[in-house]
mmCIF file of C-alpha atoms in Angstrom:
data_model
loop_
_atom_site.group_PDB
_atom_site.id
_atom_site.type_symbol
_atom_site.label_atom_id
_atom_site.label_comp_id
_atom_site.label_asym_id
_atom_site.label_seq_id
_atom_site.Cartn_x
_atom_site.Cartn_y
_atom_site.Cartn_z
ATOM 1 C CA ALA A 1 -8.097 -38.329 -20.169
ATOM 2 C CA VAL A 2 -7.358 -41.887 -19.098
ATOM 3 C CA LYS A 3 -9.807 -43.313 -16.582
ATOM 4 C CA ASN A 4 -8.653 -44.893 -13.306
ATOM 5 C CA LYS A 5 -5.367 -43.044 -13.536
ATOM 6 C CA LYS A 6 -4.019 -40.215 -11.454
ATOM 7 C CA GLN A 7 -3.236 -37.061 -13.383
ATOM 8 C CA THR A 8 -1.112 -34.095 -12.440
ATOM 9 C CA ILE A 9 -2.481 -30.734 -13.543
ATOM 10 C CA LEU A 10 -0.557 -27.466 -13.429
ATOM 11 C CA VAL A 11 -2.483 -24.201 -13.556
ATOM 12 C CA PHE A 12 -0.358 -21.254 -14.654
ATOM 13 C CA ASP A 13 -2.058 -17.948 -13.833
ATOM 14 C CA MET A 14 -0.345 -14.716 -14.876
ATOM 15 C CA GLY A 15 -2.455 -11.623 -14.441
ATOM 16 C CA GLY A 16 -1.703 -7.945 -14.402
ATOM 17 C CA GLY A 17 0.540 -7.905 -11.351
ATOM 18 C CA THR A 18 1.132 -11.446 -10.080
ATOM 19 C CA THR A 19 1.956 -14.950 -11.221
ATOM 20 C CA ASP A 20 0.449 -17.920 -9.385
ATOM 21 C CA ILE A 21 1.116 -21.596 -10.019
ATOM 22 C CA THR A 22 -1.076 -24.369 -8.626
ATOM 23 C CA ILE A 23 -0.156 -28.035 -8.966
ATOM 24 C CA ALA A 24 -2.976 -30.488 -8.286
ATOM 25 C CA GLU A 25 -3.522 -34.206 -8.586
ATOM 26 C CA LYS A 26 -6.737 -35.482 -10.135
ATOM 27 C CA THR A 27 -7.735 -38.936 -8.906
ATOM 28 C CA SER A 28 -9.907 -41.568 -10.540
ATOM 29 C CA ASP A 29 -12.986 -40.462 -8.548
ATOM 30 C CA GLU A 30 -12.803 -36.975 -10.120
ATOM 31 C CA SER A 31 -11.549 -35.345 -6.907
ATOM 32 C CA TYR A 32 -8.615 -32.964 -6.764
ATOM 33 C CA HIS A 33 -5.799 -32.749 -4.261
ATOM 34 C CA VAL A 34 -3.594 -29.660 -4.336
ATOM 35 C CA LEU A 35 0.060 -30.636 -4.092
ATOM 36 C CA GLN A 36 1.682 -27.227 -4.092
ATOM 37 C CA THR A 37 1.114 -23.545 -4.690
ATOM 38 C CA LEU A 38 3.776 -20.949 -5.430
ATOM 39 C CA GLY A 39 4.049 -17.603 -7.117
ATOM 40 C CA ASP A 40 5.573 -14.172 -7.534
ATOM 41 C CA THR A 41 3.671 -11.122 -6.319
ATOM 42 C CA HIS A 42 5.571 -8.747 -8.624
ATOM 43 C CA LEU A 43 5.477 -10.533 -11.963
ATOM 44 C CA GLY A 44 2.699 -9.934 -14.487
ATOM 45 C CA GLY A 45 1.387 -7.936 -17.400
ATOM 46 C CA ASP A 46 2.116 -4.596 -15.728
ATOM 47 C CA ASP A 47 5.777 -5.570 -15.479
ATOM 48 C CA MET A 48 5.761 -6.323 -19.214
ATOM 49 C CA ASP A 49 4.377 -2.849 -19.906
ATOM 50 C CA GLN A 50 7.071 -1.320 -17.744
ATOM 51 C CA ALA A 51 9.796 -3.332 -19.496
ATOM 52 C CA LEU A 52 8.613 -2.056 -22.882
ATOM 53 C CA CYS A 53 8.433 1.459 -21.438
ATOM 54 C CA GLU A 54 12.070 1.241 -20.340
ATOM 55 C CA TRP A 55 13.007 0.109 -23.854
ATOM 56 C CA VAL A 56 11.407 3.259 -25.284
ATOM 57 C CA LEU A 57 13.243 5.434 -22.756
ATOM 58 C CA GLN A 58 16.523 3.916 -23.901
ATOM 59 C CA GLN A 59 15.747 5.050 -27.447
ATOM 60 C CA GLN A 60 15.283 8.684 -26.388
ATOM 61 C CA SER A 61 17.152 9.996 -23.360
ATOM 62 C CA ASP A 62 15.032 13.125 -22.908
ATOM 63 C CA LEU A 63 11.817 11.127 -22.421
ATOM 64 C CA SER A 64 10.438 10.340 -18.982
ATOM 65 C CA SER A 65 8.109 7.614 -17.803
ATOM 66 C CA THR A 66 4.527 8.875 -17.707
ATOM 67 C CA PRO A 67 1.113 7.173 -17.413
ATOM 68 C CA LEU A 68 0.534 8.057 -21.075
ATOM 69 C CA LEU A 69 3.715 6.296 -22.161
ATOM 70 C CA VAL A 70 2.832 3.218 -20.098
ATOM 71 C CA ARG A 71 -0.627 3.134 -21.718
ATOM 72 C CA LYS A 72 0.930 3.404 -25.191
ATOM 73 C CA CYS A 73 3.266 0.526 -24.354
ATOM 74 C CA ARG A 74 0.335 -1.577 -23.148
ATOM 75 C CA ASP A 75 -1.498 -0.966 -26.426
ATOM 76 C CA ALA A 76 1.616 -2.000 -28.365
ATOM 77 C CA LYS A 77 1.913 -5.169 -26.275
ATOM 78 C CA ILE A 78 -1.683 -6.106 -27.059
ATOM 79 C CA GLN A 79 -1.147 -5.617 -30.799
ATOM 80 C CA LEU A 80 2.005 -7.768 -30.778
ATOM 81 C CA CYS A 81 0.249 -10.493 -28.792
ATOM 82 C CA ASN A 82 -2.644 -10.464 -31.280
ATOM 83 C CA GLY A 83 -0.383 -11.415 -34.174
ATOM 84 C CA ALA A 84 1.128 -8.168 -35.428
ATOM 85 C CA GLU A 85 4.739 -8.516 -36.631
ATOM 86 C CA SER A 86 5.504 -4.960 -35.540
ATOM 87 C CA THR A 87 3.817 -1.821 -34.291
ATOM 88 C CA TYR A 88 4.808 1.632 -33.159
ATOM 89 C CA ILE A 89 4.610 3.782 -30.061
ATOM 90 C CA ALA A 90 3.864 7.463 -30.702
ATOM 91 C CA ILE A 91 4.811 9.850 -27.926
ATOM 92 C CA GLN A 92 5.678 13.567 -27.908
ATOM 93 C CA GLY A 93 5.611 13.787 -31.713
ATOM 94 C CA ARG A 94 7.944 10.784 -32.175
ATOM 95 C CA ARG A 95 7.224 7.253 -33.393
ATOM 96 C CA TYR A 96 9.179 4.256 -32.182
ATOM 97 C CA THR A 97 8.793 1.037 -34.131
ATOM 98 C CA VAL A 98 8.646 -2.083 -31.984
ATOM 99 C CA THR A 99 9.069 -5.550 -33.505
ATOM 100 C CA ASN A 100 8.344 -8.929 -31.981
ATOM 101 C CA ALA A 101 12.090 -9.416 -31.550
ATOM 102 C CA ASP A 102 12.337 -6.149 -29.602
ATOM 103 C CA PHE A 103 9.424 -7.165 -27.429
ATOM 104 C CA GLU A 104 10.948 -10.566 -26.691
ATOM 105 C CA THR A 105 14.238 -8.899 -25.751
ATOM 106 C CA CYS A 106 12.399 -6.672 -23.286
ATOM 107 C CA LEU A 107 10.699 -9.677 -21.712
ATOM 108 C CA ALA A 108 13.840 -11.817 -21.369
ATOM 109 C CA PRO A 109 14.495 -10.911 -17.690
ATOM 110 C CA LEU A 110 10.855 -11.523 -16.769
ATOM 111 C CA LEU A 111 10.807 -14.869 -18.556
ATOM 112 C CA GLY A 112 13.944 -15.808 -16.675
ATOM 113 C CA ARG A 113 12.074 -15.212 -13.441
ATOM 114 C CA VAL A 114 9.212 -17.416 -14.688
ATOM 115 C CA LYS A 115 11.626 -20.265 -15.407
ATOM 116 C CA ALA A 116 13.326 -19.812 -12.032
ATOM 117 C CA LEU A 117 9.916 -19.965 -10.370
ATOM 118 C CA LEU A 118 9.128 -23.266 -12.063
ATOM 119 C CA GLU A 119 12.472 -24.710 -11.058
ATOM 120 C CA THR A 120 11.897 -23.893 -7.378
ATOM 121 C CA SER A 121 9.021 -26.360 -7.235
ATOM 122 C CA ASN A 122 9.934 -29.970 -6.505
ATOM 123 C CA LYS A 123 6.516 -30.980 -7.856
ATOM 124 C CA VAL A 124 7.178 -29.508 -11.309
ATOM 125 C CA GLN A 125 10.207 -31.700 -11.876
ATOM 126 C CA GLN A 126 7.842 -34.490 -12.934
ATOM 127 C CA LYS A 127 6.168 -33.483 -16.192
ATOM 128 C CA PRO A 128 2.479 -32.714 -15.586
ATOM 129 C CA ASP A 129 -0.199 -34.370 -17.689
ATOM 130 C CA GLU A 130 -1.830 -31.023 -18.427
ATOM 131 C CA VAL A 131 -0.862 -27.347 -18.226
ATOM 132 C CA ILE A 132 -3.756 -24.877 -18.094
ATOM 133 C CA LEU A 133 -3.185 -21.188 -18.843
ATOM 134 C CA ILE A 134 -5.323 -18.511 -17.262
ATOM 135 C CA GLY A 135 -4.853 -14.789 -16.715
ATOM 136 C CA GLY A 136 -4.602 -12.087 -19.367
ATOM 137 C CA ALA A 137 -0.791 -12.045 -19.529
ATOM 138 C CA SER A 138 -0.707 -15.767 -20.367
ATOM 139 C CA ARG A 139 -1.643 -14.777 -23.944
ATOM 140 C CA VAL A 140 1.914 -13.526 -24.626
ATOM 141 C CA PRO A 141 3.308 -15.851 -27.352
ATOM 142 C CA ILE A 142 6.903 -15.948 -26.089
ATOM 143 C CA LEU A 143 5.642 -16.939 -22.623
ATOM 144 C CA ARG A 144 3.583 -19.772 -24.104
ATOM 145 C CA LYS A 145 6.620 -20.942 -26.065
ATOM 146 C CA LEU A 146 8.692 -21.013 -22.881
ATOM 147 C CA LEU A 147 6.080 -23.120 -21.067
ATOM 148 C CA HIS A 148 5.644 -25.432 -24.068
ATOM 149 C CA ASP A 149 9.392 -26.030 -24.361
ATOM 150 C CA TYR A 150 9.833 -26.413 -20.602
ATOM 151 C CA PHE A 151 7.160 -29.075 -20.145
ATOM 152 C CA GLY A 152 7.304 -30.612 -23.609
ATOM 153 C CA ILE A 153 3.520 -30.926 -23.948
ATOM 154 C CA GLU A 154 0.749 -29.001 -25.669
ATOM 155 C CA LEU A 155 -0.716 -26.286 -23.479
ATOM 156 C CA CYS A 156 -4.417 -26.130 -22.680
ATOM 157 C CA THR A 157 -5.622 -22.822 -24.130
ATOM 158 C CA SER A 158 -9.277 -23.733 -24.694
ATOM 159 C CA ILE A 159 -10.332 -21.948 -21.495
ATOM 160 C CA PRO A 160 -10.665 -18.161 -21.948
ATOM 161 C CA PRO A 161 -8.059 -16.741 -19.538
ATOM 162 C CA ASP A 162 -10.202 -13.925 -18.142
ATOM 163 C CA SER A 163 -13.394 -15.994 -17.998
ATOM 164 C CA ALA A 164 -11.614 -18.638 -15.915
ATOM 165 C CA VAL A 165 -10.688 -16.050 -13.306
ATOM 166 C CA ALA A 166 -14.228 -14.646 -13.256
ATOM 167 C CA GLN A 167 -15.707 -18.127 -12.908
ATOM 168 C CA GLY A 168 -13.399 -18.930 -10.013
ATOM 169 C CA CYS A 169 -14.409 -15.690 -8.264
ATOM 170 C CA ALA A 170 -18.093 -16.508 -8.762
ATOM 171 C CA ILE A 171 -17.681 -20.012 -7.316
ATOM 172 C CA SER A 172 -15.739 -18.676 -4.348
ATOM 173 C CA ALA A 173 -18.429 -16.051 -3.685
ATOM 174 C CA ALA A 174 -21.215 -18.629 -3.920
ATOM 175 C CA LEU A 175 -19.491 -20.977 -1.500
ATOM 176 C CA ARG A 176 -19.053 -18.206 1.067
ATOM 177 C CA VAL A 177 -22.363 -16.367 0.693
ATOM 178 C CA LEU A 178 -24.614 -19.401 0.145
ATOM 179 C CA PRO A 179 -23.014 -22.250 2.117
ATOM 180 C CA GLU A 180 -26.263 -24.244 2.064
ATOM 181 C CA TYR A 181 -26.327 -24.287 -1.721
ATOM 182 C CA GLU A 182 -24.698 -27.329 -3.242
ATOM 183 C CA LEU A 183 -22.457 -26.455 -6.164
ATOM 184 C CA LYS A 184 -22.200 -29.664 -8.114
ATOM 185 C CA ASN A 185 -18.996 -30.237 -10.107
ATOM 186 C CA ALA A 186 -17.420 -27.211 -8.408
ATOM 187 C CA LEU A 187 -14.464 -27.473 -6.095
ATOM 188 C CA MET A 188 -12.588 -24.655 -4.391
ATOM 189 C CA LEU A 189 -9.401 -25.479 -2.509
ATOM 190 C CA ASP A 190 -7.249 -22.806 -0.884
ATOM 191 C CA LEU A 191 -3.730 -23.351 0.394
ATOM 192 C CA VAL A 192 -1.225 -21.125 2.132
ATOM 193 C CA PRO A 193 1.032 -19.887 -0.720
ATOM 194 C CA HIS A 194 4.100 -18.944 1.377
ATOM 195 C CA ASN A 195 5.619 -19.715 4.758
ATOM 196 C CA LEU A 196 4.329 -17.482 7.558
ATOM 197 C CA GLY A 197 6.291 -16.818 10.691
ATOM 198 C CA VAL A 198 7.975 -14.399 13.062
ATOM 199 C CA GLN A 199 11.098 -12.425 12.300
ATOM 200 C CA MET A 200 13.197 -12.290 15.458
ATOM 201 C CA GLU A 201 15.275 -9.334 16.609
ATOM 202 C CA ASN A 202 18.465 -11.067 15.448
ATOM 203 C CA GLY A 203 17.024 -11.476 11.934
ATOM 204 C CA THR A 204 16.238 -15.189 12.164
ATOM 205 C CA PHE A 205 12.909 -16.558 10.915
ATOM 206 C CA LEU A 206 10.663 -18.754 13.047
ATOM 207 C CA LEU A 207 8.130 -20.734 10.993
ATOM 208 C CA LEU A 208 4.553 -20.983 12.296
ATOM 209 C CA ILE A 209 2.486 -21.929 9.209
ATOM 210 C CA SER A 210 4.065 -23.842 6.327
ATOM 211 C CA ALA A 211 3.372 -23.138 2.669
ATOM 212 C CA GLY A 212 0.878 -25.567 1.147
ATOM 213 C CA THR A 213 -1.175 -25.974 4.343
ATOM 214 C CA PRO A 214 -4.926 -26.124 3.564
ATOM 215 C CA LEU A 215 -7.027 -23.198 4.792
ATOM 216 C CA PRO A 216 -8.034 -22.495 7.471
ATOM 217 C CA ALA A 217 -4.576 -22.900 8.985
ATOM 218 C CA SER A 218 -2.965 -22.060 12.295
ATOM 219 C CA GLY A 219 0.389 -22.404 14.017
ATOM 220 C CA THR A 220 1.669 -21.755 17.540
ATOM 221 C CA ALA A 221 5.086 -21.029 19.019
ATOM 222 C CA THR A 222 6.319 -20.230 22.522
ATOM 223 C CA PHE A 223 8.331 -17.088 23.238
ATOM 224 C CA GLN A 224 10.085 -15.645 26.261
ATOM 225 C CA ALA A 225 8.833 -12.147 27.149
ATOM 226 C CA ALA A 226 11.032 -9.950 29.311
ATOM 227 C CA ASP A 227 9.485 -6.497 28.999
ATOM 228 C CA ALA A 228 7.795 -4.409 31.649
ATOM 229 C CA ARG A 229 4.716 -3.672 29.552
ATOM 230 C CA GLY A 230 4.239 -5.988 26.605
ATOM 231 C CA VAL A 231 5.540 -7.805 23.565
ATOM 232 C CA THR A 232 5.687 -6.943 19.854
ATOM 233 C CA ILE A 233 5.358 -9.640 17.169
ATOM 234 C CA GLN A 234 6.772 -8.969 13.692
ATOM 235 C CA ALA A 235 4.841 -11.237 11.300
ATOM 236 C CA VAL A 236 6.463 -11.891 7.906
ATOM 237 C CA GLU A 237 5.817 -13.954 4.801
ATOM 238 C CA GLN A 238 8.724 -15.898 3.296
ATOM 239 C CA VAL A 239 8.428 -15.369 -0.462
ATOM 240 C CA GLY A 240 11.838 -16.757 -1.449
ATOM 241 C CA ASP A 241 14.700 -18.511 0.288
ATOM 242 C CA LYS A 242 15.922 -15.261 1.836
ATOM 243 C CA LYS A 243 13.183 -12.777 0.917
ATOM 244 C CA PHE A 244 10.696 -11.748 3.594
ATOM 245 C CA VAL A 245 7.662 -9.499 3.198
ATOM 246 C CA ASP A 246 6.185 -7.741 6.233
ATOM 247 C CA VAL A 247 2.650 -8.841 7.070
ATOM 248 C CA GLY A 248 2.242 -6.599 10.083
ATOM 249 C CA GLU A 249 3.497 -5.637 13.513
ATOM 250 C CA PHE A 250 1.332 -6.716 16.444
ATOM 251 C CA THR A 251 1.781 -5.394 19.987
ATOM 252 C CA PHE A 252 0.179 -6.972 23.072
ATOM 253 C CA LEU A 253 0.082 -5.728 26.658
ATOM 254 C CA LEU A 254 0.937 -8.422 29.182
ATOM 255 C CA TYR A 255 -0.796 -8.948 32.525
ATOM 256 C CA LYS A 256 1.196 -7.420 35.387
ATOM 257 C CA LEU A 257 4.581 -8.277 33.962
ATOM 258 C CA GLN A 258 7.122 -7.130 36.527
ATOM 259 C CA GLN A 259 10.423 -5.489 35.766
ATOM 260 C CA ASP A 260 13.097 -8.091 34.906
ATOM 261 C CA GLU A 261 10.470 -10.852 34.937
ATOM 262 C CA ILE A 262 10.756 -13.480 32.194
ATOM 263 C CA ARG A 263 7.477 -15.064 31.138
ATOM 264 C CA SER A 264 6.640 -17.719 28.542
ATOM 265 C CA ILE A 265 3.777 -16.817 26.206
ATOM 266 C CA GLU A 266 2.190 -18.632 23.289
ATOM 267 C CA VAL A 267 1.816 -16.790 19.976
ATOM 268 C CA THR A 268 -0.701 -18.174 17.459
ATOM 269 C CA PHE A 269 -1.092 -17.295 13.784
ATOM 270 C CA THR A 270 -4.473 -18.062 12.213
ATOM 271 C CA LEU A 271 -5.241 -17.692 8.514
ATOM 272 C CA HIS A 272 -8.949 -18.027 7.656
ATOM 273 C CA GLU A 273 -10.484 -19.157 4.366
ATOM 274 C CA SER A 274 -11.571 -15.568 3.719
ATOM 275 C CA GLY A 275 -7.932 -14.461 3.829
ATOM 276 C CA ALA A 276 -8.224 -12.788 7.240
ATOM 277 C CA PHE A 277 -4.964 -13.040 9.194
ATOM 278 C CA VAL A 278 -5.201 -13.057 13.006
ATOM 279 C CA VAL A 279 -2.372 -12.960 15.540
ATOM 280 C CA SER A 280 -3.204 -13.851 19.145
ATOM 281 C CA ILE A 281 -1.303 -14.635 22.340
ATOM 282 C CA PHE A 282 -1.885 -16.740 25.441
ATOM 283 C CA ASP A 283 -0.452 -15.433 28.707
ATOM 284 C CA PRO A 284 -0.671 -18.110 31.446
ATOM 285 C CA ASN A 285 -0.538 -15.351 34.101
ATOM 286 C CA ASP A 286 -3.594 -13.573 32.696
ATOM 287 C CA PRO A 287 -6.795 -14.861 34.393
ATOM 288 C CA GLU A 288 -8.900 -13.824 31.405
ATOM 289 C CA HIS A 289 -6.737 -15.859 29.011
ATOM 290 C CA VAL A 290 -6.826 -18.884 31.323
ATOM 291 C CA ALA A 291 -10.604 -18.698 31.736
ATOM 292 C CA LYS A 292 -11.160 -18.379 28.014
ATOM 293 C CA ARG A 293 -8.994 -21.411 27.296
ATOM 294 C CA ALA A 294 -10.774 -23.396 30.001
ATOM 295 C CA ARG A 295 -14.165 -22.673 28.441
ATOM 296 C CA GLN A 296 -13.134 -23.958 25.018
ATOM 297 C CA PRO A 297 -12.670 -27.656 25.929
ATOM 298 C CA LEU A 298 -15.992 -27.586 27.861
ATOM 299 C CA SER A 299 -17.762 -26.281 24.784
ATOM 300 C CA ASP A 300 -16.232 -28.997 22.640
ATOM 301 C CA THR A 301 -17.135 -31.652 25.236
ATOM 302 C CA ALA A 302 -20.726 -30.431 25.415
ATOM 303 C CA THR A 303 -21.041 -30.643 21.657
ATOM 304 C CA THR A 304 -19.625 -34.164 21.688
ATOM 305 C CA MET A 305 -22.014 -35.268 24.452
ATOM 306 C CA GLU A 306 -25.013 -33.926 22.538
ATOM 307 C CA GLN A 307 -23.943 -35.822 19.451
ATOM 308 C CA ASN A 308 -23.435 -39.030 21.443
ATOM 309 C CA LEU A 309 -26.860 -38.711 23.107
ATOM 310 C CA LEU A 310 -28.481 -38.236 19.719
ATOM 311 C CA ILE A 311 -26.782 -41.350 18.364
ATOM 312 C CA VAL A 312 -27.789 -43.403 21.422
ATOM 313 C CA GLY A 313 -31.373 -42.184 21.101
ATOM 314 C CA CYS A 314 -31.550 -43.218 17.442
ATOM 315 C CA VAL A 315 -30.127 -46.658 18.252
ATOM 316 C CA LEU A 316 -32.689 -47.194 21.064
ATOM 317 C CA ILE A 317 -35.587 -46.224 18.814
ATOM 318 C CA PHE A 318 -34.355 -48.639 16.151
ATOM 319 C CA LEU A 319 -33.991 -51.471 18.698
ATOM 320 C CA LEU A 320 -37.498 -50.770 20.010
ATOM 321 C CA TYR A 321 -38.855 -50.944 16.483
ATOM 322 C CA ILE A 322 -37.177 -54.340 15.926
ATOM 323 C CA ALA A 323 -38.504 -55.650 19.253
ATOM 324 C CA VAL A 324 -42.067 -54.659 18.403
ATOM 325 C CA LYS A 325 -41.791 -56.324 14.981
ATOM 326 C CA LEU A 326 -40.574 -59.564 16.571
ATOM 327 C CA LEU A 327 -43.086 -59.691 19.444
ATOM 328 C CA PHE A 328 -46.170 -58.759 17.523
ATOM 329 C CA PRO A 329 -46.897 -60.280 14.099
ATOM 330 C CA GLU A 330 -48.107 -57.958 11.412
ATOM 331 C CA ASP A 331 -51.612 -59.503 11.383
ATOM 332 C CA LEU A 332 -52.050 -58.523 15.050
ATOM 333 C CA LEU A 333 -50.914 -55.016 14.382
ATOM 334 C CA SER A 334 -53.277 -54.494 11.466
ATOM 335 C CA VAL A 335 -56.756 -53.119 12.245
ATOM 336 C CA THR A 336 -59.683 -53.249 9.855
ATOM 337 C CA PHE A 337 -62.336 -50.534 9.985
ATOM 338 C CA SER A 338 -65.800 -51.333 8.717
#
């Protein structure tokens, strides 16, 4: 590594079911700033097993996908990834020989999705200084070749893929369970991976929290409610340009909303560091909501006043100490006991 130079690091994490990419910038003072996170929640080692399973089913039409067949395909994948030129899958008294070429053919659609994922990031367009592989599925040779050819640099494979995940989990647990314990040389940064918002009745998407926002994160939008009893919020996560995944449906009763009355309400999404997702509303006609909001600024003001009083007290004590030192020489302040 070159000192006094910013470096861009890309962490490629492909596990059993998901693929996550984190792009961070390492500064000269050894701190890290996450530039972007992205991923695919249905792309991982399990999908590779399923692709190999479908290849076997194409060889024999009377076979059906079973947990045993999937397990056999997973074992074959492991052997091919460990250097075997070919292996076989034995099922129902038959043996199907699988070569590396067959395996690579099965993975072609999945690798295409990996490349498409990389191309969606505007931060990946500039070649990173380092690419770190973690996650069990990152051991697949054809995947490593794709990443090597795409970035044109040697991949960092010195970190055991599974140990890296376990270490990250341990650091995250320590930071949350023992907040008073200082973890030196350990940094845990969490960002919102996808856009979060509300899907309207007409199908449009209203963004509340943008992808890449550091956690904890929150966003607020104003809606017009015109129902006699309440309002329902459909929270969704924008995974792709046009793909939305339901996060949950949240229904709130409104305070004495009359028939045909139109009322403006504030809807707030909050995503905590622990991953907890909270949807709340503010109804200006609800006395309880108004009182709760009124108490919050007072609490913040009280905290600020206490801090200011403490600072003023420390300054006064320091000034008193200086005054005593100036008015009374040290020889007058010293007392000798015989």
